[in-house]
Short mmCIF file of C-alpha atoms in Angstrom, two decimals:
data_model
loop_
_atom_site.label_atom_id
_atom_site.label_comp_id
_atom_site.label_asym_id
_atom_site.label_seq_id
_atom_site.Cartn_x
_atom_site.Cartn_y
_atom_site.Cartn_z
CA UNK A 1 16.98 129.84 128.64
CA UNK A 2 15.04 132.97 129.56
CA UNK A 3 17.84 134.20 131.83
CA UNK A 4 20.39 133.54 129.09
CA UNK A 5 18.29 135.48 126.60
CA UNK A 6 18.02 138.38 129.03
CA UNK A 7 21.79 138.34 129.52
CA UNK A 8 22.30 138.56 125.76
CA UNK A 9 19.81 141.43 125.61
CA UNK A 10 21.87 143.30 128.18
CA UNK A 11 25.08 142.72 126.23
CA UNK A 12 23.41 143.82 123.00
CA UNK A 13 22.11 146.99 124.62
CA UNK A 14 25.65 148.37 124.42
CA UNK A 15 26.66 149.88 121.11
CA UNK A 16 28.77 152.61 119.51
CA UNK A 17 25.91 155.00 120.30
CA UNK A 18 25.61 153.73 123.89
CA UNK A 19 29.04 152.46 125.01
CA UNK A 20 28.38 153.35 128.67
CA UNK A 21 24.98 153.13 130.33
CA UNK A 22 23.27 153.39 133.69
CA UNK A 23 21.14 150.54 134.99
CA UNK A 24 18.02 152.43 133.98
CA UNK A 25 19.29 152.90 130.43
CA UNK A 26 20.23 149.23 130.10
CA UNK A 27 16.82 148.22 131.41
CA UNK A 28 15.07 150.44 128.88
CA UNK A 29 17.18 149.35 125.90
CA UNK A 30 17.02 145.65 126.85
CA UNK A 31 13.32 145.67 127.73
CA UNK A 32 13.91 144.62 131.34
CA UNK A 33 12.98 145.85 134.78
CA UNK A 34 15.64 147.81 136.63
CA UNK A 35 15.99 145.00 139.15
CA UNK A 36 16.50 142.47 136.36
CA UNK A 37 19.02 144.65 134.56
CA UNK A 38 20.91 145.29 137.82
CA UNK A 39 21.10 141.57 138.60
CA UNK A 40 22.43 140.68 135.14
CA UNK A 41 24.93 143.57 135.07
CA UNK A 42 26.32 142.58 138.45
CA UNK A 43 26.68 138.98 137.28
CA UNK A 44 28.47 140.10 134.11
CA UNK A 45 30.68 142.38 136.21
CA UNK A 46 31.56 139.50 138.55
CA UNK A 47 32.52 137.41 135.50
CA UNK A 48 34.65 140.24 134.08
CA UNK A 49 32.53 141.00 131.03
CA UNK A 50 31.31 144.36 132.32
CA UNK A 51 33.02 147.09 134.34
CA UNK A 52 31.51 149.95 136.31
CA UNK A 53 32.67 153.53 136.63
CA UNK A 54 30.37 155.30 139.07
CA UNK A 55 26.81 154.78 137.84
CA UNK A 56 27.92 153.82 134.35
CA UNK A 57 28.51 150.29 133.08
CA UNK A 58 30.46 149.36 129.97
CA UNK A 59 31.60 146.16 128.29
CA UNK A 60 35.21 145.01 128.76
CA UNK A 61 37.43 143.46 126.09
CA UNK A 62 36.78 140.09 127.75
CA UNK A 63 33.46 140.09 125.91
CA UNK A 64 35.54 139.23 122.83
CA UNK A 65 36.01 135.76 124.33
CA UNK A 66 32.33 135.05 123.63
CA UNK A 67 32.69 135.72 119.93
CA UNK A 68 36.32 134.98 119.16
CA UNK A 69 35.48 132.55 116.36
CA UNK A 70 33.36 135.21 114.69
CA UNK A 71 35.97 137.88 115.43
CA UNK A 72 38.65 135.86 113.68
CA UNK A 73 36.47 134.99 110.70
CA UNK A 74 34.96 138.31 109.70
CA UNK A 75 34.75 141.66 111.47
CA UNK A 76 37.13 144.51 112.19
CA UNK A 77 40.35 142.63 112.77
CA UNK A 78 39.80 140.35 109.80
CA UNK A 79 39.41 143.51 107.73
CA UNK A 80 42.32 145.21 109.44
CA UNK A 81 44.78 142.35 109.08
CA UNK A 82 45.54 142.88 105.36
CA UNK A 83 46.18 146.57 106.03
CA UNK A 84 48.55 145.68 108.85
CA UNK A 85 50.25 143.02 106.74
CA UNK A 86 50.86 145.59 103.99
CA UNK A 87 52.32 147.95 106.58
CA UNK A 88 54.64 145.23 107.89
CA UNK A 89 55.82 144.47 104.36
CA UNK A 90 56.47 148.16 103.79
CA UNK A 91 58.30 149.08 107.01
CA UNK A 92 59.78 145.62 107.71
CA UNK A 93 58.80 145.85 111.38
CA UNK A 94 56.11 144.14 113.47
CA UNK A 95 52.62 145.61 113.72
CA UNK A 96 50.07 144.99 116.48
CA UNK A 97 46.60 146.11 117.50
CA UNK A 98 45.28 146.40 121.03
CA UNK A 99 42.36 147.60 123.14
CA UNK A 100 42.27 148.94 126.68
CA UNK A 101 41.20 146.74 129.59
CA UNK A 102 41.55 148.27 133.03
CA UNK A 103 45.17 149.28 133.55
CA UNK A 104 46.40 147.10 130.67
CA UNK A 105 46.30 146.82 126.93
CA UNK A 106 45.14 143.53 125.43
CA UNK A 107 46.50 142.42 122.06
CA UNK A 108 43.75 141.57 119.58
CA UNK A 109 45.93 141.15 116.48
CA UNK A 110 49.65 140.85 115.84
CA UNK A 111 51.55 140.66 112.54
CA UNK A 112 55.18 139.94 113.44
CA UNK A 113 58.29 140.10 111.31
CA UNK A 114 60.66 138.48 113.74
CA UNK A 115 61.17 138.31 117.50
CA UNK A 116 62.24 141.71 118.82
CA UNK A 117 61.08 141.48 122.42
CA UNK A 118 62.00 139.30 125.34
CA UNK A 119 58.24 139.09 125.98
CA UNK A 120 56.43 136.57 123.80
CA UNK A 121 53.34 138.38 122.51
CA UNK A 122 50.22 137.05 120.85
CA UNK A 123 46.47 137.62 120.76
CA UNK A 124 45.28 137.98 124.35
CA UNK A 125 48.65 139.11 125.70
CA UNK A 126 48.52 141.95 128.21
CA UNK A 127 50.97 144.79 128.84
CA UNK A 128 50.75 147.83 131.13
CA UNK A 129 49.12 150.79 129.40
CA UNK A 130 51.18 153.53 131.05
CA UNK A 131 54.51 152.59 129.44
CA UNK A 132 53.39 151.36 125.99
CA UNK A 133 52.70 153.40 122.88
CA UNK A 134 49.33 151.79 122.24
CA UNK A 135 48.42 152.20 125.89
CA UNK A 136 49.13 155.91 125.80
CA UNK A 137 47.10 156.34 122.61
CA UNK A 138 44.18 154.53 124.25
CA UNK A 139 44.51 156.49 127.49
CA UNK A 140 44.67 159.74 125.53
CA UNK A 141 41.34 158.87 123.95
CA UNK A 142 39.51 158.69 127.29
CA UNK A 143 37.42 161.51 128.76
CA UNK A 144 39.23 163.25 131.66
CA UNK A 145 37.27 161.54 134.44
CA UNK A 146 37.70 158.11 132.88
CA UNK A 147 41.42 158.76 132.42
CA UNK A 148 41.82 159.65 136.09
CA UNK A 149 39.95 156.49 137.07
CA UNK A 150 42.30 154.38 134.93
CA UNK A 151 45.41 156.08 136.26
CA UNK A 152 44.22 155.43 139.79
CA UNK A 153 44.29 151.67 139.02
CA UNK A 154 47.91 151.72 137.89
CA UNK A 155 51.10 150.99 139.72
CA UNK A 156 53.68 153.08 137.87
CA UNK A 157 56.69 150.82 138.21
CA UNK A 158 59.99 151.42 136.38
CA UNK A 159 60.26 148.73 133.73
CA UNK A 160 63.55 150.34 132.60
CA UNK A 161 65.54 153.40 133.78
CA UNK A 162 63.62 155.45 131.17
CA UNK A 163 60.08 154.53 132.24
CA UNK A 164 57.92 157.52 133.15
CA UNK A 165 56.65 156.81 136.67
CA UNK A 166 55.82 160.31 137.92
CA UNK A 167 52.01 160.71 137.71
CA UNK A 168 52.15 164.40 136.81
CA UNK A 169 54.68 163.79 134.05
CA UNK A 170 52.64 160.86 132.72
CA UNK A 171 49.57 163.08 132.50
CA UNK A 172 51.61 165.62 130.50
CA UNK A 173 52.79 162.90 128.13
CA UNK A 174 49.25 161.58 127.63
CA UNK A 175 47.96 165.09 126.94
CA UNK A 176 50.69 165.55 124.32
CA UNK A 177 49.65 162.27 122.70
CA UNK A 178 46.03 163.43 122.66
CA UNK A 179 46.97 166.68 120.91
CA UNK A 180 49.34 165.19 118.33
CA UNK A 181 47.33 162.04 117.58
CA UNK A 182 50.11 159.48 118.01
CA UNK A 183 52.53 158.15 120.63
CA UNK A 184 56.19 157.26 120.56
CA UNK A 185 57.69 155.23 123.42
CA UNK A 186 61.42 154.61 123.46
CA UNK A 187 62.88 152.01 125.85
CA UNK A 188 60.26 152.48 128.59
CA UNK A 189 58.75 149.00 128.41
CA UNK A 190 61.91 147.13 127.50
CA UNK A 191 65.46 148.32 126.88
CA UNK A 192 66.21 148.61 123.18
CA UNK A 193 62.52 148.63 122.15
CA UNK A 194 61.00 151.60 120.31
CA UNK A 195 57.29 151.68 119.49
CA UNK A 196 55.06 154.07 117.56
CA UNK A 197 51.25 153.92 117.84
CA UNK A 198 48.18 155.58 116.33
CA UNK A 199 44.46 155.40 117.19
CA UNK A 200 41.67 153.52 115.45
CA UNK A 201 38.54 155.65 115.66
CA UNK A 202 34.87 154.72 115.70
CA UNK A 203 31.88 156.42 114.15
CA UNK A 204 31.77 159.24 116.67
CA UNK A 205 35.51 159.86 116.44
CA UNK A 206 36.13 157.95 119.68
CA UNK A 207 39.30 155.88 120.06
CA UNK A 208 38.25 152.22 119.94
CA UNK A 209 41.66 150.57 119.50
CA UNK A 210 45.27 151.32 118.61
CA UNK A 211 47.85 149.94 116.21
CA UNK A 212 51.61 150.23 116.41
CA UNK A 213 54.87 149.37 114.77
CA UNK A 214 57.81 148.28 116.92
CA UNK A 215 61.51 148.17 116.24
CA UNK A 216 64.90 148.05 117.86
CA UNK A 217 66.66 151.22 119.01
CA UNK A 218 69.90 150.35 117.20
CA UNK A 219 68.09 149.75 113.90
CA UNK A 220 65.25 152.26 114.00
CA UNK A 221 65.92 154.98 116.57
CA UNK A 222 63.03 157.33 117.38
CA UNK A 223 63.98 160.00 114.83
CA UNK A 224 64.14 157.41 112.06
CA UNK A 225 60.87 155.83 113.12
CA UNK A 226 59.11 159.21 113.06
CA UNK A 227 60.50 160.11 109.65
CA UNK A 228 59.96 156.78 107.91
CA UNK A 229 57.08 155.10 109.72
CA UNK A 230 54.73 157.73 111.15
CA UNK A 231 53.06 158.81 107.86
CA UNK A 232 52.56 155.17 106.85
CA UNK A 233 51.21 154.20 110.27
CA UNK A 234 48.74 157.10 110.27
CA UNK A 235 47.53 156.13 106.79
CA UNK A 236 46.98 152.54 107.93
CA UNK A 237 45.10 153.72 111.04
CA UNK A 238 42.93 155.99 108.91
CA UNK A 239 42.16 153.15 106.48
CA UNK A 240 41.15 150.77 109.26
CA UNK A 241 39.03 153.47 110.88
CA UNK A 242 37.26 154.07 107.58
CA UNK A 243 36.43 150.36 107.33
CA UNK A 244 34.33 150.57 110.49
CA UNK A 245 32.76 153.85 109.51
CA UNK A 246 35.07 155.83 111.74
CA UNK A 247 36.32 159.36 111.24
CA UNK A 248 39.93 158.27 111.05
CA UNK A 249 43.00 160.23 112.00
CA UNK A 250 42.22 163.86 112.48
CA UNK A 251 38.49 163.25 111.88
#
């Protein structure tokens, strides 16, 4: 029981104010010795609940598994779902939310209209970050060193003839996304699929998640999606960000 309690203390030591910590910082915040904190962090890392980047440790989206019942009954995504449902009713296209996990995005909420992809998506589904609109929004929100570490994990394979696989070009695209505050991906993940994404921001303005709307090229080509959907998507992202005390789009 004592070991379990110490493990929970380590998990709880991470917060919006301390999303990445050294072993010494975890030990101090959790009230443990450095040796104890190191042992628990390495166990959590082995189980996939924590990842390390240099000397820094951070929680992974897998930690959501431990509180999925609570996640589905109250917090952010329960609050976000009505906003996303309203957006789906307005634009008549599917809306999803995702977080970054390693080289992938992980779906945490999906409000579909009808099946538009060959891939069957639901909560927990994973897609490569480099060729998805939400992935590029999430990558654009990373500090430069963290971005390079993520890109180093990725195999840039051509999912379609239009997929960006050149590392230098991908960096340029991600930088453009960072500057403009949204991402549009047309037929890079799957032929015929167009997706537009915007960031969800936390209290310090950091990107904590992304939401998107997806449509078919023949029905909503990129120019139409930008004209009709982008302002509505940005408003929804801002509203969700505000719910968690975030600065929202442009904040």
